[in-house]
mmCIF file of C-alpha atoms in Angstrom:
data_model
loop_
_atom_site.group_PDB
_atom_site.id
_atom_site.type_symbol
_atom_site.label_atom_id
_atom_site.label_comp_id
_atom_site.label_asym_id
_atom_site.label_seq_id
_atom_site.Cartn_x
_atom_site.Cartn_y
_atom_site.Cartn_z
ATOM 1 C CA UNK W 773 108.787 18.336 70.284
ATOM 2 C CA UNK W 774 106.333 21.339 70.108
ATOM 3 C CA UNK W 775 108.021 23.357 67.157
ATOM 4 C CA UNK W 776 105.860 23.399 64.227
ATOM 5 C CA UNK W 777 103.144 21.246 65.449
ATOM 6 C CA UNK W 778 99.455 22.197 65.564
ATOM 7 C CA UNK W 779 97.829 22.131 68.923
ATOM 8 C CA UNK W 780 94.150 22.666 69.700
ATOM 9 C CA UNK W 781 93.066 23.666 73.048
ATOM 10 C CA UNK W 782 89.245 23.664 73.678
ATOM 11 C CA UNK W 783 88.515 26.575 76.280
ATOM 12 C CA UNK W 784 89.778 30.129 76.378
ATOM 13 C CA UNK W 785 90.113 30.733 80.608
ATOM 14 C CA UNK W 786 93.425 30.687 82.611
ATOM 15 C CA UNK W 787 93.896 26.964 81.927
ATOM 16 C CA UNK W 788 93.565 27.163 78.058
ATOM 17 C CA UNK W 789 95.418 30.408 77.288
ATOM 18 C CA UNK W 790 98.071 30.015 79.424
ATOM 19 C CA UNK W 791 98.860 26.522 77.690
ATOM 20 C CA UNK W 792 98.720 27.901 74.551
ATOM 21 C CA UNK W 793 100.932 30.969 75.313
ATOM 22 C CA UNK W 794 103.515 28.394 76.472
ATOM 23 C CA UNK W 795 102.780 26.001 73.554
ATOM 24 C CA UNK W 796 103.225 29.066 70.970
ATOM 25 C CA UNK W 797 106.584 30.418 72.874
ATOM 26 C CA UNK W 798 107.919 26.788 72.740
ATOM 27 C CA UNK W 799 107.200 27.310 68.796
ATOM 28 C CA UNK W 800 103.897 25.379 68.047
ATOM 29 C CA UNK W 801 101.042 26.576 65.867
ATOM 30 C CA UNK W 802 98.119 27.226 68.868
ATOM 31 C CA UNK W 803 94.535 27.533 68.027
ATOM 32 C CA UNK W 804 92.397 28.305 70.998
ATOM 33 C CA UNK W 805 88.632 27.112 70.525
ATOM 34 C CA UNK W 806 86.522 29.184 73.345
ATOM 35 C CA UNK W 807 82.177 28.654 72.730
ATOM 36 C CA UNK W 808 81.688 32.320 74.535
ATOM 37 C CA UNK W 809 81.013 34.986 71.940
ATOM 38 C CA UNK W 810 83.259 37.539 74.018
ATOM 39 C CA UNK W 811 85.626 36.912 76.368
ATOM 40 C CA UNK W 812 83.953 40.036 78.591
ATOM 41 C CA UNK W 813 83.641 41.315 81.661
ATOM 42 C CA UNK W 814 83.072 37.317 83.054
ATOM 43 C CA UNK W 815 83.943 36.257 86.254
ATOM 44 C CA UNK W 816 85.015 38.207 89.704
ATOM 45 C CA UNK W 817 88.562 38.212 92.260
ATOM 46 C CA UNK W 818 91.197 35.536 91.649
ATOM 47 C CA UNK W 819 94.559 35.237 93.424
ATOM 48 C CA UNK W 820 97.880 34.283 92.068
ATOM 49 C CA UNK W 821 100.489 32.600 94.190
ATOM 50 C CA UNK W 822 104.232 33.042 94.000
ATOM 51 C CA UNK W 823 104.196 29.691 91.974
ATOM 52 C CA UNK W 824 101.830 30.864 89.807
ATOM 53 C CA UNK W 825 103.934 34.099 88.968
ATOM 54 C CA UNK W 826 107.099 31.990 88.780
ATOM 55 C CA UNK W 827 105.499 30.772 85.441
ATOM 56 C CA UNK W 828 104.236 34.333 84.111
ATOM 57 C CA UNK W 829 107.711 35.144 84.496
ATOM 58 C CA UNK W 830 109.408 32.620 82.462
ATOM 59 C CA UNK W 831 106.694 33.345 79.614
ATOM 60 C CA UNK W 832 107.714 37.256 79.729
ATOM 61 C CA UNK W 833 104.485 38.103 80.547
ATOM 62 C CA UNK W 834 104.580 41.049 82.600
ATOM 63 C CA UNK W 835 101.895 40.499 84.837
ATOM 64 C CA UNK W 836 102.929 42.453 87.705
ATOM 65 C CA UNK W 837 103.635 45.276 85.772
ATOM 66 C CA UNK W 838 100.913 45.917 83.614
ATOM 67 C CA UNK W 839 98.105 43.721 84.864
ATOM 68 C CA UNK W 840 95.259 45.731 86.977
ATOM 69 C CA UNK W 841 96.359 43.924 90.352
ATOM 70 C CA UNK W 842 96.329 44.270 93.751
ATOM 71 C CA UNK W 843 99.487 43.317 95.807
ATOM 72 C CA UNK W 844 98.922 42.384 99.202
ATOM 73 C CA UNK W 845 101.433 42.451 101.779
ATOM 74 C CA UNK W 846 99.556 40.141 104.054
ATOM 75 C CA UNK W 847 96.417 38.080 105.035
ATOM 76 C CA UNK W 848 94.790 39.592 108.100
ATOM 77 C CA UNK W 849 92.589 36.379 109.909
ATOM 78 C CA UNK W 850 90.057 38.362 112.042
ATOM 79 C CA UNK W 851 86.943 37.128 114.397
ATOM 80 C CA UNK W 852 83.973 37.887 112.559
ATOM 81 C CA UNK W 853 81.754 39.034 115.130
ATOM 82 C CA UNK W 854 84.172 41.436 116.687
ATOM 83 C CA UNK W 855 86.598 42.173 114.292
ATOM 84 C CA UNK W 856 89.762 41.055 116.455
ATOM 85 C CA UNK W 857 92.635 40.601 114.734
ATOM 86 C CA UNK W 858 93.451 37.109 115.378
ATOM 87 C CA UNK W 859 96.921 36.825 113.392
ATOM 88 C CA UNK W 860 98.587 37.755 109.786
ATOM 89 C CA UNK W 861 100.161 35.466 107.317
ATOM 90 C CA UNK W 862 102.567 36.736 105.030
ATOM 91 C CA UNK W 863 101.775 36.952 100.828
ATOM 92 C CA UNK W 864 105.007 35.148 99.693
ATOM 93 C CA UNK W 865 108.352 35.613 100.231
ATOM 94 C CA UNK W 866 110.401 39.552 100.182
ATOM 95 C CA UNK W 867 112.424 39.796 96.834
ATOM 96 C CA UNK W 868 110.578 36.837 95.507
ATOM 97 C CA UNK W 869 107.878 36.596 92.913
ATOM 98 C CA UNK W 870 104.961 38.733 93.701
ATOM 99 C CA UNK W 871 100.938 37.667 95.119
ATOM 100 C CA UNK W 872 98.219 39.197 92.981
ATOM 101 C CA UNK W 873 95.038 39.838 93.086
ATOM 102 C CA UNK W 874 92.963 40.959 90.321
ATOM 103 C CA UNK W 875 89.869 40.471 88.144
ATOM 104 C CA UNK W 876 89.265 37.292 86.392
ATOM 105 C CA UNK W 877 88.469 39.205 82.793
ATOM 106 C CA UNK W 878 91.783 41.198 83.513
ATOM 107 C CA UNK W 879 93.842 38.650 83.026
ATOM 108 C CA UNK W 880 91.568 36.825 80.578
ATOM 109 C CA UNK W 881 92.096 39.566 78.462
ATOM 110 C CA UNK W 882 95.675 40.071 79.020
ATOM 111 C CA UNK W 883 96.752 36.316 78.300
ATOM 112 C CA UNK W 884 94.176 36.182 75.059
ATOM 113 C CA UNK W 885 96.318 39.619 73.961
ATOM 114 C CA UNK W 886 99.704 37.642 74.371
ATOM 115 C CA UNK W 887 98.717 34.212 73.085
ATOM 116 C CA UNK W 888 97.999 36.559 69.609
ATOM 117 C CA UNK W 889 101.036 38.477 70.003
ATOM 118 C CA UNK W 890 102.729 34.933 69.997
ATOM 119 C CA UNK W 891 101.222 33.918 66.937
ATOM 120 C CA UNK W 892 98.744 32.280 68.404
ATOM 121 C CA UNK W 893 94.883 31.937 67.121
ATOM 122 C CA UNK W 894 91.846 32.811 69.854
ATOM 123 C CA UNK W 895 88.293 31.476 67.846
ATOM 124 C CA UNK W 896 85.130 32.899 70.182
ATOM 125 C CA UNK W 897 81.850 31.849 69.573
ATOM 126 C CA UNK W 898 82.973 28.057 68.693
ATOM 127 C CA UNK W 899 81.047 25.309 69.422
ATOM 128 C CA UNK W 900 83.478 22.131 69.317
ATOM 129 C CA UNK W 901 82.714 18.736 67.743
ATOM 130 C CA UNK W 902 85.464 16.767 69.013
ATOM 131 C CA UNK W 903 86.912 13.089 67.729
ATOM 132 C CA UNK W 904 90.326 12.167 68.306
ATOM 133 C CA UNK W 905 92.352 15.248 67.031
ATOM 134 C CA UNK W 906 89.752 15.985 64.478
ATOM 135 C CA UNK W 907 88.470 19.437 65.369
ATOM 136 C CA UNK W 908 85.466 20.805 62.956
ATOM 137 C CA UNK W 909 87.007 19.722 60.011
ATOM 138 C CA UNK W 910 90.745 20.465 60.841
ATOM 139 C CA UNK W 911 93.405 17.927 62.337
ATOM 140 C CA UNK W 912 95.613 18.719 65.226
ATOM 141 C CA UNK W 913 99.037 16.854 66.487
ATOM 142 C CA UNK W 914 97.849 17.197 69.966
ATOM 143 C CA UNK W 915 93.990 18.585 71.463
ATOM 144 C CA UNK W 916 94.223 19.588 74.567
ATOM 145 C CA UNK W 917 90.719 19.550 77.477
ATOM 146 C CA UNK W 918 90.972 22.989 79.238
ATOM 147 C CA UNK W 919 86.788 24.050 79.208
ATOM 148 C CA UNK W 920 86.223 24.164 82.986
ATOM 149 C CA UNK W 921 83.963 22.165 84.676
ATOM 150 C CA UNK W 922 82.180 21.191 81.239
ATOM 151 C CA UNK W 923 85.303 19.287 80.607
ATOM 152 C CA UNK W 924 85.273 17.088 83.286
ATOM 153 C CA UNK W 925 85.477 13.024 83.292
ATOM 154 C CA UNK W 926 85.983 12.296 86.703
ATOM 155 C CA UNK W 927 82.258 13.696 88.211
ATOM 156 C CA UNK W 928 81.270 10.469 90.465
ATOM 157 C CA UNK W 929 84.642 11.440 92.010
ATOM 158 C CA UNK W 930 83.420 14.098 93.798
ATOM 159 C CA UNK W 931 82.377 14.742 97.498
ATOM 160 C CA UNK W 932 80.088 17.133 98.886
ATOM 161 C CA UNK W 933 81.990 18.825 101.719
ATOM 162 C CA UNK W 934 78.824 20.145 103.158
ATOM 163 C CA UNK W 935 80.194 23.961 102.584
ATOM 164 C CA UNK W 936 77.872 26.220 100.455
ATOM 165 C CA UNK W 937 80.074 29.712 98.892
ATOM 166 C CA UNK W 938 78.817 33.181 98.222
ATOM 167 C CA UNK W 939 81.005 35.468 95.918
ATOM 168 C CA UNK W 940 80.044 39.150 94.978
ATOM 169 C CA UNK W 941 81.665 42.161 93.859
ATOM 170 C CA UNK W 942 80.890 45.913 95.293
ATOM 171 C CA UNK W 943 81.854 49.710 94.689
ATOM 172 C CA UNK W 944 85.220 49.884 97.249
ATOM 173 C CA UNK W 945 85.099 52.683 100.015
ATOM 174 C CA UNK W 946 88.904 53.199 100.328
ATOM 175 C CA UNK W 947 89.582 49.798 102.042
ATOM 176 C CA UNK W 948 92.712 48.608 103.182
ATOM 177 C CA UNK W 949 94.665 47.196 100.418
ATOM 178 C CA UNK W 950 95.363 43.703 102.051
ATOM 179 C CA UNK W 951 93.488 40.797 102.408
ATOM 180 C CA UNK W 952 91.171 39.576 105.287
ATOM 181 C CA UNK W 953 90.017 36.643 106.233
ATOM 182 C CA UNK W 954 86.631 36.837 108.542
ATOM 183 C CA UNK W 955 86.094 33.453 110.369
ATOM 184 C CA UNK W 956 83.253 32.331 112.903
ATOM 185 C CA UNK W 957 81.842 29.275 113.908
ATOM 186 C CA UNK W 958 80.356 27.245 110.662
ATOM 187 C CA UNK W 959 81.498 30.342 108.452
ATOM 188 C CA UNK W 960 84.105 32.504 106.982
ATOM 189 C CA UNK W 961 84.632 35.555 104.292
ATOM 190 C CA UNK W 962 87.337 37.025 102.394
ATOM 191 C CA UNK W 963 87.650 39.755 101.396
ATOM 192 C CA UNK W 964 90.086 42.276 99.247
ATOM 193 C CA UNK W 965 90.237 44.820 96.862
ATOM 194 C CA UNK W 966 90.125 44.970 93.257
ATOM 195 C CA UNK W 967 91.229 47.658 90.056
ATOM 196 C CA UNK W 968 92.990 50.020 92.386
ATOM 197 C CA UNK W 969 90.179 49.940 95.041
ATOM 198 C CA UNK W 970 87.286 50.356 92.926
ATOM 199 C CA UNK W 971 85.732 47.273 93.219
ATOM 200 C CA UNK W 972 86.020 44.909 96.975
ATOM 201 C CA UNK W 973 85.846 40.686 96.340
ATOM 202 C CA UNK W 974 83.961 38.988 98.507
ATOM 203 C CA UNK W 975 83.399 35.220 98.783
ATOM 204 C CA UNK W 976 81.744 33.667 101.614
ATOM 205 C CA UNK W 977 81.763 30.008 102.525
ATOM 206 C CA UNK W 978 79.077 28.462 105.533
ATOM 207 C CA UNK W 979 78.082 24.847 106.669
ATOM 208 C CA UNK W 980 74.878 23.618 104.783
ATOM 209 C CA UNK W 981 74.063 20.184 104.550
ATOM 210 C CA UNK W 982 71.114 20.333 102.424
ATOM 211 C CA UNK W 983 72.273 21.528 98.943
ATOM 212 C CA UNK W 984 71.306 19.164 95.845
ATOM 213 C CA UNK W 985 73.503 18.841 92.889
ATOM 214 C CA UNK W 986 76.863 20.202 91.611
ATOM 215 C CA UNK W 987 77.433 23.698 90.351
ATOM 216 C CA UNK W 988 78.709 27.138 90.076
ATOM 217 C CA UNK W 989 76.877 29.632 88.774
ATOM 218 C CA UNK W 990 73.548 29.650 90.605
ATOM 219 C CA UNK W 991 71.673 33.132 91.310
ATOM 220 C CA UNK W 992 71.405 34.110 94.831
ATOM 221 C CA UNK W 993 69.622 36.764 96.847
ATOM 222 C CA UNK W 994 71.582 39.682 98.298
ATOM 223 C CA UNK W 995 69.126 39.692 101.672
ATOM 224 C CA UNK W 996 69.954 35.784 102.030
ATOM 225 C CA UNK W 997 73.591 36.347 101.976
ATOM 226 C CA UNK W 998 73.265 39.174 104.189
ATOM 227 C CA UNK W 999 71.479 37.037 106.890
ATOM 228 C CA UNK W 1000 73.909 34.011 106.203
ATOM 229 C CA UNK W 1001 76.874 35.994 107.421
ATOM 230 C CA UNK W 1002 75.278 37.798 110.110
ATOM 231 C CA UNK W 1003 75.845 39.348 113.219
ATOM 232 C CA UNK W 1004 79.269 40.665 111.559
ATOM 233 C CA UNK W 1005 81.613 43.193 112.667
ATOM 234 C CA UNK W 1006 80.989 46.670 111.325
ATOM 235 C CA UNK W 1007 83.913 46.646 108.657
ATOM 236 C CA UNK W 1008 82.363 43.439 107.151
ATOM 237 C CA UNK W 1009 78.216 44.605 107.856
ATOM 238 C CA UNK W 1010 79.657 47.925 105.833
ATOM 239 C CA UNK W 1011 81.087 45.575 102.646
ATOM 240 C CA UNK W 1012 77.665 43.317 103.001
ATOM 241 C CA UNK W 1013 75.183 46.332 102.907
ATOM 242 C CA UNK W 1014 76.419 47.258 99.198
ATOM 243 C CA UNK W 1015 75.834 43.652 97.898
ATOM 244 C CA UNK W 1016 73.247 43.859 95.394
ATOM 245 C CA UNK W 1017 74.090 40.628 93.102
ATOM 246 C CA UNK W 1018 75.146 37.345 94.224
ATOM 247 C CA UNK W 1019 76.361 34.186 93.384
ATOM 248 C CA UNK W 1020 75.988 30.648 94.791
ATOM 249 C CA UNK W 1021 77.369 27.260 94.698
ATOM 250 C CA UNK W 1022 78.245 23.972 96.469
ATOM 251 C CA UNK W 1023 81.899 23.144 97.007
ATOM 252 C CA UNK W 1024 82.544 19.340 96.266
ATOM 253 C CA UNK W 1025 85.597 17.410 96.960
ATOM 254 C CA UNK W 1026 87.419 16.434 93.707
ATOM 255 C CA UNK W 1027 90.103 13.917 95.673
ATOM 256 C CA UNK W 1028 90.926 12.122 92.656
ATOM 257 C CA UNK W 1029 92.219 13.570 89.758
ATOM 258 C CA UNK W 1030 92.276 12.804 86.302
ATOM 259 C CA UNK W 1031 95.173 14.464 84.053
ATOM 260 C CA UNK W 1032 94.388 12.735 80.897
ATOM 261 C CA UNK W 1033 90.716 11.863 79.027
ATOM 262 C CA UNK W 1034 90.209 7.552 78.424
ATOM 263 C CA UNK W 1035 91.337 8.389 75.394
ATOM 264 C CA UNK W 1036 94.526 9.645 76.327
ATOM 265 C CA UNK W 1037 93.577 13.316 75.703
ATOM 266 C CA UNK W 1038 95.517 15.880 78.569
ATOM 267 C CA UNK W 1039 93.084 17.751 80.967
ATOM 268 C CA UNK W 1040 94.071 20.801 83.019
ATOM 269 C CA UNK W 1041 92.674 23.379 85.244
ATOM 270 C CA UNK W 1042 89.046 22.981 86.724
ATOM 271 C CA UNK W 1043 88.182 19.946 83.984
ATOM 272 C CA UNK W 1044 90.479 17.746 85.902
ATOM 273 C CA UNK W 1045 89.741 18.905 89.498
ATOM 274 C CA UNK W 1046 88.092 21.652 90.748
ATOM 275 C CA UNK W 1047 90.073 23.254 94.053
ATOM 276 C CA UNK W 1048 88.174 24.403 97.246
ATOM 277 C CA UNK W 1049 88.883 27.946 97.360
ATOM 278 C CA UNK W 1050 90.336 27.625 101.183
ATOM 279 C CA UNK W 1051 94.232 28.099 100.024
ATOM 280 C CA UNK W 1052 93.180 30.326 96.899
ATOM 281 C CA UNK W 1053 94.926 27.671 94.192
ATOM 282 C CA UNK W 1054 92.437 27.279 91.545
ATOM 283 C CA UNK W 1055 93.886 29.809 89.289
ATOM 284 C CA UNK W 1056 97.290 28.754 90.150
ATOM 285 C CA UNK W 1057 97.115 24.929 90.086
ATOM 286 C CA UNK W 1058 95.709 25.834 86.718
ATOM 287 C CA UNK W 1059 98.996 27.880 85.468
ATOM 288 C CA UNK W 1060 101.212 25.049 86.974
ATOM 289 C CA UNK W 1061 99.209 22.375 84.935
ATOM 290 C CA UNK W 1062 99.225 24.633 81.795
ATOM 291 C CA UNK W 1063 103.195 25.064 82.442
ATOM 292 C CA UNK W 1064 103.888 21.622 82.635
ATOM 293 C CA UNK W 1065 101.602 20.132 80.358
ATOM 294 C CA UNK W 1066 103.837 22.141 77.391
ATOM 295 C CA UNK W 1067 106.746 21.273 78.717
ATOM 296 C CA UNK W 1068 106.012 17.470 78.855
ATOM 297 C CA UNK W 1069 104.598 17.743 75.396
ATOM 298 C CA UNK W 1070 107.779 19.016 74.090
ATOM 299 C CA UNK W 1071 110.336 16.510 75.301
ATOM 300 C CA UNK W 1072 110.161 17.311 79.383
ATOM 301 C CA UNK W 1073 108.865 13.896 80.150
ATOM 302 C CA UNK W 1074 106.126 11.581 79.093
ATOM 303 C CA UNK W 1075 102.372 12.391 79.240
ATOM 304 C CA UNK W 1076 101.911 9.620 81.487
ATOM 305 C CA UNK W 1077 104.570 10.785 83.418
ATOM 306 C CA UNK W 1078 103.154 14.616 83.715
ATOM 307 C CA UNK W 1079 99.784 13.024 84.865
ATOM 308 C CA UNK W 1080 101.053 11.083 87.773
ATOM 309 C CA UNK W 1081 102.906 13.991 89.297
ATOM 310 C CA UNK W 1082 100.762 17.065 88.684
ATOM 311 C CA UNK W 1083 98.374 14.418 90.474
ATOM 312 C CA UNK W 1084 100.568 14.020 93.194
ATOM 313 C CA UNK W 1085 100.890 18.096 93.424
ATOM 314 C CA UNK W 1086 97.305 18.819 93.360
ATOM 315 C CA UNK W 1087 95.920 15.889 95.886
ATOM 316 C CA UNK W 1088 98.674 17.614 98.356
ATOM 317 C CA UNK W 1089 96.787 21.166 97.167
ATOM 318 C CA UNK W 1090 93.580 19.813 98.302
ATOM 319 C CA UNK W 1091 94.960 17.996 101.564
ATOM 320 C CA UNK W 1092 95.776 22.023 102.448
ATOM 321 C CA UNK W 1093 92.655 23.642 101.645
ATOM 322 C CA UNK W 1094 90.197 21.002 102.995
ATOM 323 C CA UNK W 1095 92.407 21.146 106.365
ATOM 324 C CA UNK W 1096 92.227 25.195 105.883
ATOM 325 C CA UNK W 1097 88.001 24.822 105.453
ATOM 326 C CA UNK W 1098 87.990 22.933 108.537
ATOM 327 C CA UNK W 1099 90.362 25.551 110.864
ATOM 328 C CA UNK W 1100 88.176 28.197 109.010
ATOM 329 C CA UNK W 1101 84.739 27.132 110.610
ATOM 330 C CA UNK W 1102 85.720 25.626 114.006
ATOM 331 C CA UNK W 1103 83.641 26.978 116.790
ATOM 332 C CA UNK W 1104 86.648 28.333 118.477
ATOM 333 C CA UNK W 1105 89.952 28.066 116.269
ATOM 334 C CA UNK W 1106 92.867 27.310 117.541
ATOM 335 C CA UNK W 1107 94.515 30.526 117.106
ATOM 336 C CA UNK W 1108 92.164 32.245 119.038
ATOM 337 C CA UNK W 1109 93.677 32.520 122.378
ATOM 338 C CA UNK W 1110 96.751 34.171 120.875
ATOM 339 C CA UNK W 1111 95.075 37.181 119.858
ATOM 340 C CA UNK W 1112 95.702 39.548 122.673
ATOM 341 C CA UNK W 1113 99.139 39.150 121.909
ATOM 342 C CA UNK W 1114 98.914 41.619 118.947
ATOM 343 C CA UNK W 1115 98.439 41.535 115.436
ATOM 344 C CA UNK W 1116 100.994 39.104 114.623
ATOM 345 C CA UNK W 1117 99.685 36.960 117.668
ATOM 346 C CA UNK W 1118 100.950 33.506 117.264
ATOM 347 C CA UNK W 1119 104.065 34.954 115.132
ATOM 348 C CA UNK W 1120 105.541 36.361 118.742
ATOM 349 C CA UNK W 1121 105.483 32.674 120.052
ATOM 350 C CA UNK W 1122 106.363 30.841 117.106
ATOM 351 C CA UNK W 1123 108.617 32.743 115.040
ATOM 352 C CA UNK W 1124 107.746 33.035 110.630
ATOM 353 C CA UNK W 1125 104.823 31.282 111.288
ATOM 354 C CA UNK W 1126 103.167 33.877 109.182
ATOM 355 C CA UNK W 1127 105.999 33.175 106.539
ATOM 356 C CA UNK W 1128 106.577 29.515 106.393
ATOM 357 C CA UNK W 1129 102.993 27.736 106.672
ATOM 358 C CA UNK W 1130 102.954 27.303 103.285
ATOM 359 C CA UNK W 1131 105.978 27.830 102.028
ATOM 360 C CA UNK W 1132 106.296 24.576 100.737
ATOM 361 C CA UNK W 1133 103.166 25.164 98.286
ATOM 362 C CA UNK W 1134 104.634 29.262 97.215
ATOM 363 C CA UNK W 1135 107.719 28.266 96.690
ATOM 364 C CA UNK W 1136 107.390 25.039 94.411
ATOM 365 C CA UNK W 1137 109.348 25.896 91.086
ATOM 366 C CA UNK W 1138 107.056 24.094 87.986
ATOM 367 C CA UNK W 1139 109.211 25.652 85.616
ATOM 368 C CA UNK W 1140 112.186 24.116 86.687
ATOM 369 C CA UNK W 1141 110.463 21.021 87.645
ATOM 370 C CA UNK W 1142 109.453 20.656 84.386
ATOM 371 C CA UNK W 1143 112.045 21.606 81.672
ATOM 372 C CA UNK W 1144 113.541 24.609 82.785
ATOM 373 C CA UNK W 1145 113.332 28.300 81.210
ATOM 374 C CA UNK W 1146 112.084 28.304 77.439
ATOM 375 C CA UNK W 1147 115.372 29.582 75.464
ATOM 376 C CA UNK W 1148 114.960 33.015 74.129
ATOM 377 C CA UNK W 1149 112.335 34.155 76.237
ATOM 378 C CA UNK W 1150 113.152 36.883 78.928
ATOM 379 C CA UNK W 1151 111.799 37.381 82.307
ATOM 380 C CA UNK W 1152 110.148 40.639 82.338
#
């Protein structure tokens, strides 16, 4: 059981605080080791699932309500050249828990604010020596591996998909408040809005076979991503015109995951496997393994238990998005032809298409899956 122990997590993003907010509600002693000075203005656009909120819920963290979000209704999936509106999927399920959208350092910020209204500790600016659950001097029950990419064991693991991504943020223009989804042969952008408009996400994926070495955070040039993603449609030229800073990495394959360290330690979010960003479950796969992780550690089930099937869960996650990456960048989708059927296109012939594609990956319940509702602690 959780109550009274001391838990260390080493890294302070979604992965790491949400842990230790569900940890320190469960009644452990949380101290939250994070080697950034700040935890600023970092990062751009992430999107939470219905099973992602399903878990903010049952932590009373009221997300939706006072998190700067944006709430889509749907996904619009348009040709990039011309603009067509090629179909919509629905965000979720009516009267269920919400999709968001909203800045990385938001919600950074709001889950470091609740971890220390919990009674939880967030140390910035620590570097972490690390042996066994001997952290700088101090001794923890359990240490828990939730630093990102840094954090990772499983590296040979991973496969170069042959997909390059582009991600900036620009001033917003009054743009519609849903998402889109550009796609053209070898190529495809997202796009969607972020603090009440001010700011528009984009992240751009093309074909490129010729990129050396694994990474994230790589500078790129405005002009190049301009010319990558070009001819466009007007909406999308208008979005790409305002780009002045950019940045660039290779998506790789991580097919096989690893929950736990060789020593036995537990590993969440991107430091077991990093998602392709093609069904937008990085954040959320994160916040199911952070979920689950506390709930195992507290008498749920066994650790090795935990790693087999949040395994299981993510390999199916990354089944969906590397099938989604290659719809995205067909030369002529398979959608395509229903487009002059309207807006909701392939919906008219095949009825909650929109709805149900993947319902099966919304509507998974981790919380009950793993323990049930933490006693004393209210939805919001």
């Amino acid at each position: 059981m959780l109550r009274e122990q001391k838990i260390a997590v080493i890294g302070g993003g979604v992965a790491g605080l949400t842990f230790a907010l569900a940890a320190a509600r469960r009644g452990a002693g949380v101290t939250v080791f994070e080697q950034a000075e700040a935890l600023g203005d970092v990062g751009a656009g992430l999107q939470l699932s219905p099973n992602a909120m399903r878990v903010f819920a049952a932590l009373g963290l009221s997300t939706a309500k006072d998190l700067p979000a944006n709430r889509p209704g749907h996904v619009e999936i348009c040709d990039m050249r011309t603009g067509w509106p090629l179909m919509q999927q629905i965000h979720g399920a009516p009267g269920g828990h919400p999709y968001l959208q909203t800045h990385r350092a938001d919600l950074i910020g709001h889950l470091a604010d609740a971890v220390k209204a919990a009674e939880g500790a967030v140390e910035l600016g620590t570097a972490v020596s690390a042996g066994g659950r001997n952290i700088n001097g101090r001794v923890f029950d359990h240490v828990v591996t939730a630093n990102g990419v840094r954090g990772r064991t499983n590296r040979a693991a991973a496969r170069f998909t042959g997909q390059v991504a582009w991600r900036a943020l620009v001033p917003g223009q009054g743009e519609p408040t849903h998402t889109r989804v550009y796609i053209g042969p070898g190529r495809h952008m997202v796009t969607y809005p972020l603090r009440g408009g001010d700011l528009i996400n984009l992240v751009g994926v093309q074909n490129e076979q010729d990129w050396q070495g694994e990474g994230w955070d790589h500078d790129g040039s405005a002009d190049d991503f301009r010319a990558a993603f070009s001819p466009a449609c007007d909406d999308l030229t208008s979005l790409l015109t305002r780009v002045q800073q950019v940045r660039r990495w290779a998506l790789f394959a991580h097919e096989e995951v690893a929950m736990t360290t060789p020593e036995g330690r537990p590993i969440i979010g991107d430091a077991a496997q990093t998602m392709l960003p093609f069904v937008a479950q990085g954040a959320a796969m994160a916040v199911e393994d952070a979920w689950s992780l506390a709930a195992a550690l507290d008498g749920a089930c066994g650790l090795e238990e935990w790693s087999l099937r949040r395994a299981d869960r993510r390999a199916a996650v990354m089944r969906a998005a590397l099938a989604n990456g290659r719809v995205f960048h067909e030369a002529r989708p398979w959608f395509l032809p229903f487009h002059r059927l309207g807006m909701w296109g392939l919906g008219k012939i095949w009825p909650g298409f929109g709805a149900t594609r993947l319902k099966w990956l919304y509507d998974y319940d981790v919380v009950s899956d793993f323990g049930g509702p933490i006693p004393n602690v209210k939805e919001p």
